[in-house]
Amino acid sequence: MAVFDLALCTLILLAALAAVAGPGLFRAVVFFVVYGVLIALAWVRLGAPDVALAEAAIGAGLTGVLLLGAVGRLSRAGADEPLTSRIDWPVALAAGLVGAMLVWAVLSLAPGPGLAPAVAEILPQTGVENPVTAVLLNLRAWDTLLESVVLLAALIGLWPLARGGAWQAAAGPVHHALPDGVLAGFGRLLPPVALLVGVYLVWAGAYQPGGAFQGGTVLAAAGVLCVMAGLVRAPGMAAPLWRLALVAGPGLFLALGVAGMAFGGFLLFPTALAKGMILAIEMVLTLSIAVTLALMVLGPPEGGGAQ
Amino acid sequence: MLPAILKRAGLFSAIWIMLTGAAPDALAFGAAAVAAAVWLSLRLLPPVGTVRLLRMLALVPGFLWGSLSGGLDVARRAFRPRPGLRPGWVTFPTRLGGGARAALGGELSLMPGTLAAGCSDGRLIVHVLDTGAGFDQAIAQEERRIASLSHRA
Amino acid sequence: MSTWLAVLAVGLLGSLAAALWRVWHGPGQADRMMAAQLVGTAGVGLLLILWAMGERAALDVALVLALLAALAAVGFVKASSVDGAGDPEEEAPDPSMIKGRRHDP
Amino acid sequence: MTLDLLRLLLTIALTGAGLVFYVAGTLGLLRFPDTFSRLHALTKADNLGLGLLALGLAFQAPGWAEVAKLALIWLLALLAAGTVAQLVARAALGRGAR
């Protein structure tokens, strides 16, 4: 498999180079989509299937839609193809420097098992069987809590770009499709299956690779497809229930973290209750992540009526 | 309405079991997920008639065979020194409505020599690899098969 | 068995690499997009092989990749519609392109 | 011949055939003269390749659950292929995507 790994690394570098330095926006975006598939393979080879799952869902599903939509918009505005293959030297220098530092950091890593034994030792007290979930939602819950807040902040940052300042209107442009066409047909069939897969990934997260982020991304993709197929109107931010869906995950996480203070400290989950608490956080967080990601991909409101 | 709900619930339960390998502690999660999937599917695809699931199963071998010969056909052309293509377009009137038409298009795209590009003015637009080959009857036959699946109430 | 799987994986990766040529050369946007689709299908195949080699979770990664395989293409056809929010099937096809035969019963 | 050997041979034969179809799809994508013919090659050959690969590997699956998941993966890939072929072909028929 050494040949395979070497070939995979070469392809990743080629795809990355073509995406960054190749001429033409559209080509760059397609190479970025391809790069996502290759990176997912690399994560599996590195024994990190959790990351591979997230990459497959985000890279293959959502970023493609987002970036291709952006290219289409630039082209309609007559502003596409501003990219020349001219290299921006200061940026290249800075990126090269960071790259060299990363290479140095990797090479200077002491060989050894890392933190895995320490996690394995404490795993029974965390309430879950998947060590990655244990780290994300118990041992380093701070990180995950802040990440979920960052996601929300990104969406709030996107909202002021609403056309005409109507940020409470339905997200994105008003999508439409031939009601009995191919696109609508696909949009009628796939989302229920995607919903099942998304919930499955959340359930699986307690035992094996999976979790709120991966599941939420798949659910977001299902929602985006429903809207893009013209079957469901995108939600608007005037609706209190949608706002609740956005903040419920980080909110519950924060509340249970504060409750943990009764047991010794912020975000400290007592072993007996940890499983239930983590499960509750995961489920509600999945919903929030799904709604946040879907609204980000659909884009700021463009003046269509809200739901 | 009830038969549609039951059929879909059965189908989604089967998918859930395929996903989880019938793990017993996944059943509660599964019940909720299947209920949500049925609700979503009824909202996206309201039942307009009955779909004959058994007859659909009966069509599977024919579909697999078509898919196999479709793959063999392009593989042969791809490996030959000269692919021998005479590509062109044909348009067909179709009476199929809604999802059935998209299904026919998708199926034709996996069969030998034909590739659908949706509809326009009630005509199915089909790209064929070899305009000299007889595909008219094959397309008509697929249309009849798909039409036999649904039964409008 | 594991040798055979490794051969299979390298062969499939070679097929994937050749598709990158089409992404680079196009010429049309549709050509680049379908080459990306091929990379996705080959990626699913490679994940199945990695699963057979003992990476249990690769099967779920393949599942997610196959589930969302069409999403980028859906984004592409939406973005290339007139207003960026439509459906290519709503628009009449270019008549000069399909000047082929009409078949009527 | 033992059952294990038979399973091994079936796996090798089917996955080998799957690889051939993948290569055929790629060759078609590179060699066929126009966008739509290339779309034929991609849609038909690749999904047959994936199907054969999945079927071959199913003989090595530890249990029925994995076999079921392999089948589900192939079905989803087929649905995606049938949809993408039609959508991309139609988009290429319009103005923008050529």
XYZ file of C-alpha atoms in Angstrom, chain A residues 191-196 199 219, chain B residues 8-9 12 28-44:
28
model
C -34.076 13.799 1.397
C -35.991 11.152 3.405
C -33.108 8.710 2.900
C -30.598 11.422 3.776
C -32.597 12.101 6.934
C -32.277 8.447 7.948
C -29.858 10.329 12.251
C -29.264 16.712 7.351
C -43.141 4.038 3.090
C -42.736 3.211 6.758
C -37.652 3.334 5.549
C -35.940 3.672 19.582
C -33.850 6.084 17.523
C -34.982 4.245 14.431
C -38.682 4.585 15.206
C -38.313 8.346 15.531
C -36.146 8.584 12.411
C -38.557 6.492 10.328
C -41.518 8.576 11.506
C -39.684 11.756 10.533
C -38.676 10.304 7.167
C -42.270 9.249 6.412
C -43.505 12.729 7.294
C -40.872 14.355 5.087
C -41.544 11.985 2.228
C -45.315 12.624 2.390
C -44.628 16.354 2.290
C -42.214 16.091 -0.659
